Amino acid sequence: MLVDRVVAQLIARLKSNNPDASWQAVNALAQIGLPAVPALITTLEESRYRVRLGAVEALHKIGHCAVPALTQAIQGGDEAVRTSVIEVLLKSGDVRAIPALAGALEDESSIVRQRAVEALGAIGVPAVPTLIEALQNSHYGVYRNVAKVLGEIKDARAVPALIDKLRCTGGRVQKSMVVALGEIGDARAVPVLLETLTKGEEALRPSIIEALIQIGDARTVPALTESLEKSTPEMCLRILELLGEIGD
């Protein structure tokens, strides 16, 4: 077919050493649209980063009609291909990618897993149930990054799961949960944060105090007042400002 020959010619130009010709090919392939998607996905296997970047950009320009093929491509190819595919899905923010991205959270590559979390975060609120479930993922880097994303989305549905994870983990993982709970700002987190403040590691104190300040609940007053003696001047100022607001 004529369109197949045109796509093949444009892919060859995309792979050329002439940057101008490559970017002209990107735009032309984007205009062709869906018929160019399979060839562009294959081009993601190219070893040269510039060529892969051009293919990613073309797929991004093609838009939502490329998503079904991209979600299939996550399941195959090498790490660079899977990462590049997720990069396109991240830019698209398309909810149809959620199941495939959820599967990518179990990928053997930590880079792919991290990018999948970021792509789910870019989708936002529709991805929250999947992100909540991912807090039970077996990979430390996944659930730590998931907590960060949930904090950025600020969806209160995540609070119970974050509280449970805070109670059953320690160290750096606890810090991720504490920070997320502070960013969401839901008062349901106050009891567990106060409990962790008294029983947790000393290194967690600044993060817990910051989270309590962000939530701004009157129940935090005794603990924050007591924390003044152990806090930095900057943190003391923030605590005093909050105590003044609560007092008013």
JSON list of C-alpha atoms in Angstrom, two decimals:
[
{"chain": "A", "resi": 1, "resn": "MET", "atom": "CA", "xyz": [0.00, 0.00, 0.00]},
{"chain": "A", "resi": 2, "resn": "LEU", "atom": "CA", "xyz": [1.09, 3.57, -0.71]},
{"chain": "A", "resi": 3, "resn": "VAL", "atom": "CA", "xyz": [0.76, 4.66, 2.90]},
{"chain": "A", "resi": 4, "resn": "ASP", "atom": "CA", "xyz": [3.06, 1.85, 4.04]},
{"chain": "A", "resi": 5, "resn": "ARG", "atom": "CA", "xyz": [5.73, 2.94, 1.55]},
{"chain": "A", "resi": 6, "resn": "VAL", "atom": "CA", "xyz": [5.40, 6.55, 2.67]},
{"chain": "A", "resi": 7, "resn": "VAL", "atom": "CA", "xyz": [5.70, 5.54, 6.33]},
{"chain": "A", "resi": 8, "resn": "ALA", "atom": "CA", "xyz": [8.80, 3.45, 5.56]},
{"chain": "A", "resi": 9, "resn": "GLN", "atom": "CA", "xyz": [10.40, 6.39, 3.78]},
{"chain": "A", "resi": 10, "resn": "LEU", "atom": "CA", "xyz": [9.62, 8.74, 6.65]},
{"chain": "A", "resi": 11, "resn": "ILE", "atom": "CA", "xyz": [10.99, 6.27, 9.21]},
{"chain": "A", "resi": 12, "resn": "ALA", "atom": "CA", "xyz": [14.21, 6.18, 7.18]},
{"chain": "A", "resi": 13, "resn": "ARG", "atom": "CA", "xyz": [14.35, 9.99, 7.29]},
{"chain": "A", "resi": 14, "resn": "LEU", "atom": "CA", "xyz": [13.67, 9.88, 11.02]},
{"chain": "A", "resi": 15, "resn": "LYS", "atom": "CA", "xyz": [16.75, 7.68, 11.41]},
{"chain": "A", "resi": 16, "resn": "SER", "atom": "CA", "xyz": [18.93, 9.93, 9.25]},
{"chain": "A", "resi": 17, "resn": "ASN", "atom": "CA", "xyz": [21.84, 11.91, 10.64]},
{"chain": "A", "resi": 18, "resn": "ASN", "atom": "CA", "xyz": [20.21, 15.16, 9.56]},
{"chain": "A", "resi": 19, "resn": "PRO", "atom": "CA", "xyz": [18.32, 16.60, 12.57]},
{"chain": "A", "resi": 20, "resn": "ASP", "atom": "CA", "xyz": [16.16, 18.85, 10.40]},
{"chain": "A", "resi": 21, "resn": "ALA", "atom": "CA", "xyz": [15.10, 15.94, 8.20]},
{"chain": "A", "resi": 22, "resn": "SER", "atom": "CA", "xyz": [14.39, 13.84, 11.30]},
{"chain": "A", "resi": 23, "resn": "TRP", "atom": "CA", "xyz": [12.06, 16.40, 12.82]},
{"chain": "A", "resi": 24, "resn": "GLN", "atom": "CA", "xyz": [10.30, 16.97, 9.51]},
{"chain": "A", "resi": 25, "resn": "ALA", "atom": "CA", "xyz": [9.70, 13.22, 9.47]},
{"chain": "A", "resi": 26, "resn": "VAL", "atom": "CA", "xyz": [8.31, 13.35, 13.00]},
{"chain": "A", "resi": 27, "resn": "ASN", "atom": "CA", "xyz": [5.70, 15.91, 11.96]},
{"chain": "A", "resi": 28, "resn": "ALA", "atom": "CA", "xyz": [4.83, 14.06, 8.78]},
{"chain": "A", "resi": 29, "resn": "LEU", "atom": "CA", "xyz": [4.40, 10.76, 10.62]},
{"chain": "A", "resi": 30, "resn": "ALA", "atom": "CA", "xyz": [2.20, 12.48, 13.17]},
{"chain": "A", "resi": 31, "resn": "GLN", "atom": "CA", "xyz": [-0.02, 13.77, 10.36]},
{"chain": "A", "resi": 32, "resn": "ILE", "atom": "CA", "xyz": [-0.37, 10.26, 8.92]},
{"chain": "A", "resi": 33, "resn": "GLY", "atom": "CA", "xyz": [-1.63, 9.16, 12.31]},
{"chain": "A", "resi": 34, "resn": "LEU", "atom": "CA", "xyz": [-2.75, 5.64, 13.19]},
{"chain": "A", "resi": 35, "resn": "PRO", "atom": "CA", "xyz": [-1.23, 3.86, 10.13]},
{"chain": "A", "resi": 36, "resn": "ALA", "atom": "CA", "xyz": [2.22, 5.05, 11.29]},
{"chain": "A", "resi": 37, "resn": "VAL", "atom": "CA", "xyz": [1.88, 3.74, 14.86]},
{"chain": "A", "resi": 38, "resn": "PRO", "atom": "CA", "xyz": [3.21, 0.16, 14.38]},
{"chain": "A", "resi": 39, "resn": "ALA", "atom": "CA", "xyz": [6.33, 1.39, 12.57]},
{"chain": "A", "resi": 40, "resn": "LEU", "atom": "CA", "xyz": [6.93, 4.05, 15.20]},
{"chain": "A", "resi": 41, "resn": "ILE", "atom": "CA", "xyz": [6.64, 1.51, 18.02]},
{"chain": "A", "resi": 42, "resn": "THR", "atom": "CA", "xyz": [9.18, -0.68, 16.22]},
{"chain": "A", "resi": 43, "resn": "THR", "atom": "CA", "xyz": [11.45, 2.36, 15.88]},
{"chain": "A", "resi": 44, "resn": "LEU", "atom": "CA", "xyz": [11.54, 2.62, 19.69]},
{"chain": "A", "resi": 45, "resn": "GLU", "atom": "CA", "xyz": [13.97, -0.32, 19.51]},
{"chain": "A", "resi": 46, "resn": "GLU", "atom": "CA", "xyz": [16.51, 1.96, 17.80]},
{"chain": "A", "resi": 47, "resn": "SER", "atom": "CA", "xyz": [19.73, 2.24, 19.81]},
{"chain": "A", "resi": 48, "resn": "ARG", "atom": "CA", "xyz": [20.17, 5.97, 19.15]},
{"chain": "A", "resi": 49, "resn": "TYR", "atom": "CA", "xyz": [18.42, 8.09, 21.75]},
{"chain": "A", "resi": 50, "resn": "ARG", "atom": "CA", "xyz": [17.67, 10.90, 19.28]},
{"chain": "A", "resi": 51, "resn": "VAL", "atom": "CA", "xyz": [15.77, 8.52, 17.03]},
{"chain": "A", "resi": 52, "resn": "ARG", "atom": "CA", "xyz": [13.80, 7.04, 19.94]},
{"chain": "A", "resi": 53, "resn": "LEU", "atom": "CA", "xyz": [12.99, 10.56, 21.10]},
{"chain": "A", "resi": 54, "resn": "GLY", "atom": "CA", "xyz": [11.66, 11.42, 17.64]},
{"chain": "A", "resi": 55, "resn": "ALA", "atom": "CA", "xyz": [9.46, 8.32, 17.63]},
{"chain": "A", "resi": 56, "resn": "VAL", "atom": "CA", "xyz": [8.13, 9.21, 21.09]},
{"chain": "A", "resi": 57, "resn": "GLU", "atom": "CA", "xyz": [7.34, 12.74, 19.94]},
{"chain": "A", "resi": 58, "resn": "ALA", "atom": "CA", "xyz": [5.54, 11.49, 16.83]},
{"chain": "A", "resi": 59, "resn": "LEU", "atom": "CA", "xyz": [3.46, 9.04, 18.87]},
{"chain": "A", "resi": 60, "resn": "HIS", "atom": "CA", "xyz": [2.63, 11.81, 21.33]},
{"chain": "A", "resi": 61, "resn": "LYS", "atom": "CA", "xyz": [1.51, 14.07, 18.46]},
{"chain": "A", "resi": 62, "resn": "ILE", "atom": "CA", "xyz": [-0.66, 11.28, 17.05]},
{"chain": "A", "resi": 63, "resn": "GLY", "atom": "CA", "xyz": [-2.49, 11.27, 20.36]},
{"chain": "A", "resi": 64, "resn": "HIS", "atom": "CA", "xyz": [-5.22, 9.11, 21.79]},
{"chain": "A", "resi": 65, "resn": "CYS", "atom": "CA", "xyz": [-5.68, 6.83, 18.79]},
{"chain": "A", "resi": 66, "resn": "ALA", "atom": "CA", "xyz": [-2.17, 5.44, 19.44]},
{"chain": "A", "resi": 67, "resn": "VAL", "atom": "CA", "xyz": [-2.96, 4.42, 23.03]},
{"chain": "A", "resi": 68, "resn": "PRO", "atom": "CA", "xyz": [-4.35, 0.89, 22.43]},
{"chain": "A", "resi": 69, "resn": "ALA", "atom": "CA", "xyz": [-1.26, -0.14, 20.46]},
{"chain": "A", "resi": 70, "resn": "LEU", "atom": "CA", "xyz": [1.02, 1.44, 23.05]},
{"chain": "A", "resi": 71, "resn": "THR", "atom": "CA", "xyz": [-0.61, -0.42, 25.93]},
{"chain": "A", "resi": 72, "resn": "GLN", "atom": "CA", "xyz": [0.09, -3.66, 24.08]},
{"chain": "A", "resi": 73, "resn": "ALA", "atom": "CA", "xyz": [3.71, -2.62, 23.47]},
{"chain": "A", "resi": 74, "resn": "ILE", "atom": "CA", "xyz": [4.37, -2.25, 27.22]},
{"chain": "A", "resi": 75, "resn": "GLN", "atom": "CA", "xyz": [4.21, -6.03, 27.51]},
{"chain": "A", "resi": 76, "resn": "GLY", "atom": "CA", "xyz": [7.07, -6.66, 25.09]},
{"chain": "A", "resi": 77, "resn": "GLY", "atom": "CA", "xyz": [10.35, -5.24, 23.85]},
{"chain": "A", "resi": 78, "resn": "ASP", "atom": "CA", "xyz": [13.45, -4.36, 25.80]},
{"chain": "A", "resi": 79, "resn": "GLU", "atom": "CA", "xyz": [13.68, -1.95, 28.72]},
{"chain": "A", "resi": 80, "resn": "ALA", "atom": "CA", "xyz": [14.29, 1.06, 26.47]},
{"chain": "A", "resi": 81, "resn": "VAL", "atom": "CA", "xyz": [11.18, 0.31, 24.41]},
{"chain": "A", "resi": 82, "resn": "ARG", "atom": "CA", "xyz": [8.96, -0.21, 27.45]},
{"chain": "A", "resi": 83, "resn": "THR", "atom": "CA", "xyz": [10.28, 2.97, 29.04]},
{"chain": "A", "resi": 84, "resn": "SER", "atom": "CA", "xyz": [9.73, 4.95, 25.85]},
{"chain": "A", "resi": 85, "resn": "VAL", "atom": "CA", "xyz": [6.18, 3.64, 25.48]},
{"chain": "A", "resi": 86, "resn": "ILE", "atom": "CA", "xyz": [5.37, 4.68, 29.04]},
{"chain": "A", "resi": 87, "resn": "GLU", "atom": "CA", "xyz": [6.84, 8.10, 28.29]},
{"chain": "A", "resi": 88, "resn": "VAL", "atom": "CA", "xyz": [4.27, 8.54, 25.54]},
{"chain": "A", "resi": 89, "resn": "LEU", "atom": "CA", "xyz": [1.46, 7.32, 27.80]},
{"chain": "A", "resi": 90, "resn": "LEU", "atom": "CA", "xyz": [2.63, 9.71, 30.52]},
{"chain": "A", "resi": 91, "resn": "LYS", "atom": "CA", "xyz": [2.28, 12.61, 28.11]},
{"chain": "A", "resi": 92, "resn": "SER", "atom": "CA", "xyz": [-1.14, 11.42, 26.96]},
{"chain": "A", "resi": 93, "resn": "GLY", "atom": "CA", "xyz": [-2.73, 11.11, 30.40]},
{"chain": "A", "resi": 94, "resn": "ASP", "atom": "CA", "xyz": [-5.21, 8.67, 28.84]},
{"chain": "A", "resi": 95, "resn": "VAL", "atom": "CA", "xyz": [-7.25, 6.63, 31.35]},
{"chain": "A", "resi": 96, "resn": "ARG", "atom": "CA", "xyz": [-7.26, 3.65, 28.97]},
{"chain": "A", "resi": 97, "resn": "ALA", "atom": "CA", "xyz": [-3.61, 3.14, 29.84]},
{"chain": "A", "resi": 98, "resn": "ILE", "atom": "CA", "xyz": [-4.30, 2.48, 33.54]},
{"chain": "A", "resi": 99, "resn": "PRO", "atom": "CA", "xyz": [-4.52, -1.36, 33.36]},
{"chain": "A", "resi": 100, "resn": "ALA", "atom": "CA", "xyz": [-1.32, -1.64, 31.32]},
{"chain": "A", "resi": 101, "resn": "LEU", "atom": "CA", "xyz": [0.50, 0.79, 33.60]},
{"chain": "A", "resi": 102, "resn": "ALA", "atom": "CA", "xyz": [-0.69, -1.17, 36.64]},
{"chain": "A", "resi": 103, "resn": "GLY", "atom": "CA", "xyz": [0.88, -4.26, 35.09]},
{"chain": "A", "resi": 104, "resn": "ALA", "atom": "CA", "xyz": [4.11, -2.36, 34.47]},
{"chain": "A", "resi": 105, "resn": "LEU", "atom": "CA", "xyz": [4.42, -1.78, 38.23]},
{"chain": "A", "resi": 106, "resn": "GLU", "atom": "CA", "xyz": [5.58, -5.42, 38.39]},
{"chain": "A", "resi": 107, "resn": "ASP", "atom": "CA", "xyz": [8.11, -5.02, 35.56]},
{"chain": "A", "resi": 108, "resn": "GLU", "atom": "CA", "xyz": [11.55, -6.49, 36.15]},
{"chain": "A", "resi": 109, "resn": "SER", "atom": "CA", "xyz": [13.10, -3.08, 35.46]},
{"chain": "A", "resi": 110, "resn": "SER", "atom": "CA", "xyz": [13.08, -0.53, 38.28]},
{"chain": "A", "resi": 111, "resn": "ILE", "atom": "CA", "xyz": [13.20, 2.26, 35.67]},
{"chain": "A", "resi": 112, "resn": "VAL", "atom": "CA", "xyz": [10.05, 0.96, 33.97]},
{"chain": "A", "resi": 113, "resn": "ARG", "atom": "CA", "xyz": [8.31, 0.62, 37.34]},
{"chain": "A", "resi": 114, "resn": "GLN", "atom": "CA", "xyz": [9.21, 4.18, 38.31]},
{"chain": "A", "resi": 115, "resn": "ARG", "atom": "CA", "xyz": [8.02, 5.64, 35.02]},
{"chain": "A", "resi": 116, "resn": "ALA", "atom": "CA", "xyz": [4.77, 3.67, 35.32]},
{"chain": "A", "resi": 117, "resn": "VAL", "atom": "CA", "xyz": [4.10, 5.28, 38.71]},
{"chain": "A", "resi": 118, "resn": "GLU", "atom": "CA", "xyz": [4.80, 8.70, 37.21]},
{"chain": "A", "resi": 119, "resn": "ALA", "atom": "CA", "xyz": [2.44, 7.99, 34.29]},
{"chain": "A", "resi": 120, "resn": "LEU", "atom": "CA", "xyz": [-0.33, 6.96, 36.68]},
{"chain": "A", "resi": 121, "resn": "GLY", "atom": "CA", "xyz": [0.30, 10.16, 38.60]},
{"chain": "A", "resi": 122, "resn": "ALA", "atom": "CA", "xyz": [-0.06, 12.15, 35.38]},
{"chain": "A", "resi": 123, "resn": "ILE", "atom": "CA", "xyz": [-3.47, 10.54, 34.81]},
{"chain": "A", "resi": 124, "resn": "GLY", "atom": "CA", "xyz": [-4.41, 11.79, 38.27]},
{"chain": "A", "resi": 125, "resn": "VAL", "atom": "CA", "xyz": [-7.69, 11.17, 40.08]},
{"chain": "A", "resi": 126, "resn": "PRO", "atom": "CA", "xyz": [-8.94, 8.33, 37.82]},
{"chain": "A", "resi": 127, "resn": "ALA", "atom": "CA", "xyz": [-5.76, 6.38, 38.67]},
{"chain": "A", "resi": 128, "resn": "VAL", "atom": "CA", "xyz": [-6.11, 6.77, 42.46]},
{"chain": "A", "resi": 129, "resn": "PRO", "atom": "CA", "xyz": [-7.70, 3.33, 43.09]},
{"chain": "A", "resi": 130, "resn": "THR", "atom": "CA", "xyz": [-4.86, 1.67, 41.16]},
{"chain": "A", "resi": 131, "resn": "LEU", "atom": "CA", "xyz": [-2.27, 3.71, 43.06]},
{"chain": "A", "resi": 132, "resn": "ILE", "atom": "CA", "xyz": [-3.86, 2.82, 46.41]},
{"chain": "A", "resi": 133, "resn": "GLU", "atom": "CA", "xyz": [-3.67, -0.85, 45.50]},
{"chain": "A", "resi": 134, "resn": "ALA", "atom": "CA", "xyz": [-0.02, -0.35, 44.49]},
{"chain": "A", "resi": 135, "resn": "LEU", "atom": "CA", "xyz": [0.86, 0.57, 48.08]},
{"chain": "A", "resi": 136, "resn": "GLN", "atom": "CA", "xyz": [0.86, -3.22, 48.59]},
{"chain": "A", "resi": 137, "resn": "ASN", "atom": "CA", "xyz": [3.37, -3.73, 45.77]},
{"chain": "A", "resi": 138, "resn": "SER", "atom": "CA", "xyz": [6.34, -5.93, 46.67]},
{"chain": "A", "resi": 139, "resn": "HIS", "atom": "CA", "xyz": [8.89, -3.42, 45.37]},
{"chain": "A", "resi": 140, "resn": "TYR", "atom": "CA", "xyz": [10.07, -0.83, 47.88]},
{"chain": "A", "resi": 141, "resn": "GLY", "atom": "CA", "xyz": [10.67, 1.81, 45.21]},
{"chain": "A", "resi": 142, "resn": "VAL", "atom": "CA", "xyz": [7.14, 1.40, 43.86]},
{"chain": "A", "resi": 143, "resn": "TYR", "atom": "CA", "xyz": [5.19, 1.98, 47.03]},
{"chain": "A", "resi": 144, "resn": "ARG", "atom": "CA", "xyz": [7.50, 4.79, 48.12]},
{"chain": "A", "resi": 145, "resn": "ASN", "atom": "CA", "xyz": [6.98, 6.58, 44.79]},
{"chain": "A", "resi": 146, "resn": "VAL", "atom": "CA", "xyz": [3.26, 5.77, 44.88]},
{"chain": "A", "resi": 147, "resn": "ALA", "atom": "CA", "xyz": [2.97, 7.53, 48.24]},
{"chain": "A", "resi": 148, "resn": "LYS", "atom": "CA", "xyz": [4.66, 10.59, 46.76]},
{"chain": "A", "resi": 149, "resn": "VAL", "atom": "CA", "xyz": [2.25, 10.65, 43.82]},
{"chain": "A", "resi": 150, "resn": "LEU", "atom": "CA", "xyz": [-0.80, 10.19, 46.05]},
{"chain": "A", "resi": 151, "resn": "GLY", "atom": "CA", "xyz": [0.36, 13.14, 48.12]},
{"chain": "A", "resi": 152, "resn": "GLU", "atom": "CA", "xyz": [0.63, 15.25, 44.98]},
{"chain": "A", "resi": 153, "resn": "ILE", "atom": "CA", "xyz": [-2.86, 14.24, 43.80]},
{"chain": "A", "resi": 154, "resn": "LYS", "atom": "CA", "xyz": [-4.28, 15.00, 47.28]},
{"chain": "A", "resi": 155, "resn": "ASP", "atom": "CA", "xyz": [-7.17, 12.56, 47.05]},
{"chain": "A", "resi": 156, "resn": "ALA", "atom": "CA", "xyz": [-8.55, 11.76, 50.53]},
{"chain": "A", "resi": 157, "resn": "ARG", "atom": "CA", "xyz": [-9.48, 8.23, 49.42]},
{"chain": "A", "resi": 158, "resn": "ALA", "atom": "CA", "xyz": [-5.82, 7.32, 49.87]},
{"chain": "A", "resi": 159, "resn": "VAL", "atom": "CA", "xyz": [-5.69, 8.25, 53.56]},
{"chain": "A", "resi": 160, "resn": "PRO", "atom": "CA", "xyz": [-6.73, 4.90, 55.12]},
{"chain": "A", "resi": 161, "resn": "ALA", "atom": "CA", "xyz": [-4.25, 2.95, 52.98]},
{"chain": "A", "resi": 162, "resn": "LEU", "atom": "CA", "xyz": [-1.44, 5.41, 53.74]},
{"chain": "A", "resi": 163, "resn": "ILE", "atom": "CA", "xyz": [-2.21, 5.16, 57.46]},
{"chain": "A", "resi": 164, "resn": "ASP", "atom": "CA", "xyz": [-2.09, 1.35, 57.29]},
{"chain": "A", "resi": 165, "resn": "LYS", "atom": "CA", "xyz": [1.22, 1.45, 55.43]},
{"chain": "A", "resi": 166, "resn": "LEU", "atom": "CA", "xyz": [2.65, 3.92, 57.95]},
{"chain": "A", "resi": 167, "resn": "ARG", "atom": "CA", "xyz": [1.76, 1.59, 60.81]},
{"chain": "A", "resi": 168, "resn": "CYS", "atom": "CA", "xyz": [3.29, -1.53, 59.29]},
{"chain": "A", "resi": 169, "resn": "THR", "atom": "CA", "xyz": [6.55, -0.14, 57.90]},
{"chain": "A", "resi": 170, "resn": "GLY", "atom": "CA", "xyz": [9.59, 1.75, 59.15]},
{"chain": "A", "resi": 171, "resn": "GLY", "atom": "CA", "xyz": [12.39, 4.12, 58.22]},
{"chain": "A", "resi": 172, "resn": "ARG", "atom": "CA", "xyz": [12.35, 5.82, 54.84]},
{"chain": "A", "resi": 173, "resn": "VAL", "atom": "CA", "xyz": [9.06, 4.18, 53.89]},
{"chain": "A", "resi": 174, "resn": "GLN", "atom": "CA", "xyz": [7.38, 5.73, 56.92]},
{"chain": "A", "resi": 175, "resn": "LYS", "atom": "CA", "xyz": [8.70, 9.12, 55.87]},
{"chain": "A", "resi": 176, "resn": "SER", "atom": "CA", "xyz": [7.09, 8.76, 52.44]},
{"chain": "A", "resi": 177, "resn": "MET", "atom": "CA", "xyz": [3.73, 7.96, 54.05]},
{"chain": "A", "resi": 178, "resn": "VAL", "atom": "CA", "xyz": [4.03, 10.82, 56.53]},
{"chain": "A", "resi": 179, "resn": "VAL", "atom": "CA", "xyz": [4.82, 13.34, 53.80]},
{"chain": "A", "resi": 180, "resn": "ALA", "atom": "CA", "xyz": [1.88, 12.13, 51.68]},
{"chain": "A", "resi": 181, "resn": "LEU", "atom": "CA", "xyz": [-0.53, 12.35, 54.61]},
{"chain": "A", "resi": 182, "resn": "GLY", "atom": "CA", "xyz": [0.63, 15.89, 55.32]},
{"chain": "A", "resi": 183, "resn": "GLU", "atom": "CA", "xyz": [0.15, 16.96, 51.72]},
{"chain": "A", "resi": 184, "resn": "ILE", "atom": "CA", "xyz": [-3.35, 15.49, 51.60]},
{"chain": "A", "resi": 185, "resn": "GLY", "atom": "CA", "xyz": [-4.14, 17.33, 54.84]},
{"chain": "A", "resi": 186, "resn": "ASP", "atom": "CA", "xyz": [-6.88, 15.01, 56.10]},
{"chain": "A", "resi": 187, "resn": "ALA", "atom": "CA", "xyz": [-7.49, 15.15, 59.88]},
{"chain": "A", "resi": 188, "resn": "ARG", "atom": "CA", "xyz": [-7.97, 11.37, 60.02]},
{"chain": "A", "resi": 189, "resn": "ALA", "atom": "CA", "xyz": [-4.19, 11.10, 59.91]},
{"chain": "A", "resi": 190, "resn": "VAL", "atom": "CA", "xyz": [-3.65, 13.07, 63.12]},
{"chain": "A", "resi": 191, "resn": "PRO", "atom": "CA", "xyz": [-3.86, 10.17, 65.62]},
{"chain": "A", "resi": 192, "resn": "VAL", "atom": "CA", "xyz": [-1.37, 7.96, 63.78]},
{"chain": "A", "resi": 193, "resn": "LEU", "atom": "CA", "xyz": [0.98, 10.89, 63.21]},
{"chain": "A", "resi": 194, "resn": "LEU", "atom": "CA", "xyz": [0.92, 11.76, 66.91]},
{"chain": "A", "resi": 195, "resn": "GLU", "atom": "CA", "xyz": [1.51, 8.11, 67.77]},
{"chain": "A", "resi": 196, "resn": "THR", "atom": "CA", "xyz": [4.45, 7.93, 65.36]},
{"chain": "A", "resi": 197, "resn": "LEU", "atom": "CA", "xyz": [5.84, 11.17, 66.76]},
{"chain": "A", "resi": 198, "resn": "THR", "atom": "CA", "xyz": [6.15, 9.61, 70.21]},
{"chain": "A", "resi": 199, "resn": "LYS", "atom": "CA", "xyz": [7.16, 6.09, 69.18]},
{"chain": "A", "resi": 200, "resn": "GLY", "atom": "CA", "xyz": [8.91, 6.57, 65.86]},
{"chain": "A", "resi": 201, "resn": "GLU", "atom": "CA", "xyz": [12.50, 7.23, 64.90]},
{"chain": "A", "resi": 202, "resn": "GLU", "atom": "CA", "xyz": [14.03, 10.59, 65.82]},
{"chain": "A", "resi": 203, "resn": "ALA", "atom": "CA", "xyz": [14.86, 11.21, 62.16]},
{"chain": "A", "resi": 204, "resn": "LEU", "atom": "CA", "xyz": [11.15, 11.19, 61.36]},
{"chain": "A", "resi": 205, "resn": "ARG", "atom": "CA", "xyz": [10.29, 14.04, 63.74]},
{"chain": "A", "resi": 206, "resn": "PRO", "atom": "CA", "xyz": [10.76, 16.94, 61.29]},
{"chain": "A", "resi": 207, "resn": "SER", "atom": "CA", "xyz": [8.59, 15.24, 58.65]},
{"chain": "A", "resi": 208, "resn": "ILE", "atom": "CA", "xyz": [5.86, 14.40, 61.17]},
{"chain": "A", "resi": 209, "resn": "ILE", "atom": "CA", "xyz": [5.84, 17.92, 62.59]},
{"chain": "A", "resi": 210, "resn": "GLU", "atom": "CA", "xyz": [5.62, 19.34, 59.07]},
{"chain": "A", "resi": 211, "resn": "ALA", "atom": "CA", "xyz": [2.69, 17.02, 58.30]},
{"chain": "A", "resi": 212, "resn": "LEU", "atom": "CA", "xyz": [0.89, 18.04, 61.50]},
{"chain": "A", "resi": 213, "resn": "ILE", "atom": "CA", "xyz": [1.42, 21.70, 60.63]},
{"chain": "A", "resi": 214, "resn": "GLN", "atom": "CA", "xyz": [-0.03, 21.11, 57.15]},
{"chain": "A", "resi": 215, "resn": "ILE", "atom": "CA", "xyz": [-3.12, 19.42, 58.62]},
{"chain": "A", "resi": 216, "resn": "GLY", "atom": "CA", "xyz": [-3.57, 22.17, 61.23]},
{"chain": "A", "resi": 217, "resn": "ASP", "atom": "CA", "xyz": [-5.82, 20.26, 63.63]},
{"chain": "A", "resi": 218, "resn": "ALA", "atom": "CA", "xyz": [-6.34, 21.53, 67.20]},
{"chain": "A", "resi": 219, "resn": "ARG", "atom": "CA", "xyz": [-5.45, 18.07, 68.55]},
{"chain": "A", "resi": 220, "resn": "THR", "atom": "CA", "xyz": [-1.87, 18.67, 67.49]},
{"chain": "A", "resi": 221, "resn": "VAL", "atom": "CA", "xyz": [-1.34, 21.63, 69.85]},
{"chain": "A", "resi": 222, "resn": "PRO", "atom": "CA", "xyz": [0.18, 19.75, 72.84]},
{"chain": "A", "resi": 223, "resn": "ALA", "atom": "CA", "xyz": [2.57, 17.73, 70.67]},
{"chain": "A", "resi": 224, "resn": "LEU", "atom": "CA", "xyz": [3.63, 20.74, 68.61]},
{"chain": "A", "resi": 225, "resn": "THR", "atom": "CA", "xyz": [4.14, 22.85, 71.72]},
{"chain": "A", "resi": 226, "resn": "GLU", "atom": "CA", "xyz": [6.36, 20.16, 73.19]},
{"chain": "A", "resi": 227, "resn": "SER", "atom": "CA", "xyz": [8.27, 19.90, 69.90]},
{"chain": "A", "resi": 228, "resn": "LEU", "atom": "CA", "xyz": [9.37, 23.53, 70.05]},
{"chain": "A", "resi": 229, "resn": "GLU", "atom": "CA", "xyz": [12.36, 22.60, 72.23]},
{"chain": "A", "resi": 230, "resn": "LYS", "atom": "CA", "xyz": [13.71, 20.13, 69.69]},
{"chain": "A", "resi": 231, "resn": "SER", "atom": "CA", "xyz": [12.94, 21.99, 66.47]},
{"chain": "A", "resi": 232, "resn": "THR", "atom": "CA", "xyz": [15.04, 24.21, 64.24]},
{"chain": "A", "resi": 233, "resn": "PRO", "atom": "CA", "xyz": [14.41, 27.98, 64.34]},
{"chain": "A", "resi": 234, "resn": "GLU", "atom": "CA", "xyz": [12.61, 27.77, 61.00]},
{"chain": "A", "resi": 235, "resn": "MET", "atom": "CA", "xyz": [10.37, 24.95, 62.20]},
{"chain": "A", "resi": 236, "resn": "CYS", "atom": "CA", "xyz": [9.69, 26.76, 65.48]},
{"chain": "A", "resi": 237, "resn": "LEU", "atom": "CA", "xyz": [8.46, 29.76, 63.51]},
{"chain": "A", "resi": 238, "resn": "ARG", "atom": "CA", "xyz": [6.10, 27.58, 61.50]},
{"chain": "A", "resi": 239, "resn": "ILE", "atom": "CA", "xyz": [4.80, 25.89, 64.66]},
{"chain": "A", "resi": 240, "resn": "LEU", "atom": "CA", "xyz": [4.22, 29.22, 66.36]},
{"chain": "A", "resi": 241, "resn": "GLU", "atom": "CA", "xyz": [2.37, 30.56, 63.32]},
{"chain": "A", "resi": 242, "resn": "LEU", "atom": "CA", "xyz": [0.09, 27.52, 63.33]},
{"chain": "A", "resi": 243, "resn": "LEU", "atom": "CA", "xyz": [-0.51, 27.72, 67.07]},
{"chain": "A", "resi": 244, "resn": "GLY", "atom": "CA", "xyz": [-1.48, 31.36, 66.60]},
{"chain": "A", "resi": 245, "resn": "GLU", "atom": "CA", "xyz": [-3.93, 30.43, 63.84]},
{"chain": "A", "resi": 246, "resn": "ILE", "atom": "CA", "xyz": [-5.49, 27.68, 65.95]},
{"chain": "A", "resi": 247, "resn": "GLY", "atom": "CA", "xyz": [-5.69, 30.03, 68.93]},
{"chain": "A", "resi": 248, "resn": "ASP", "atom": "CA", "xyz": [-7.54, 32.59, 66.83]}
]
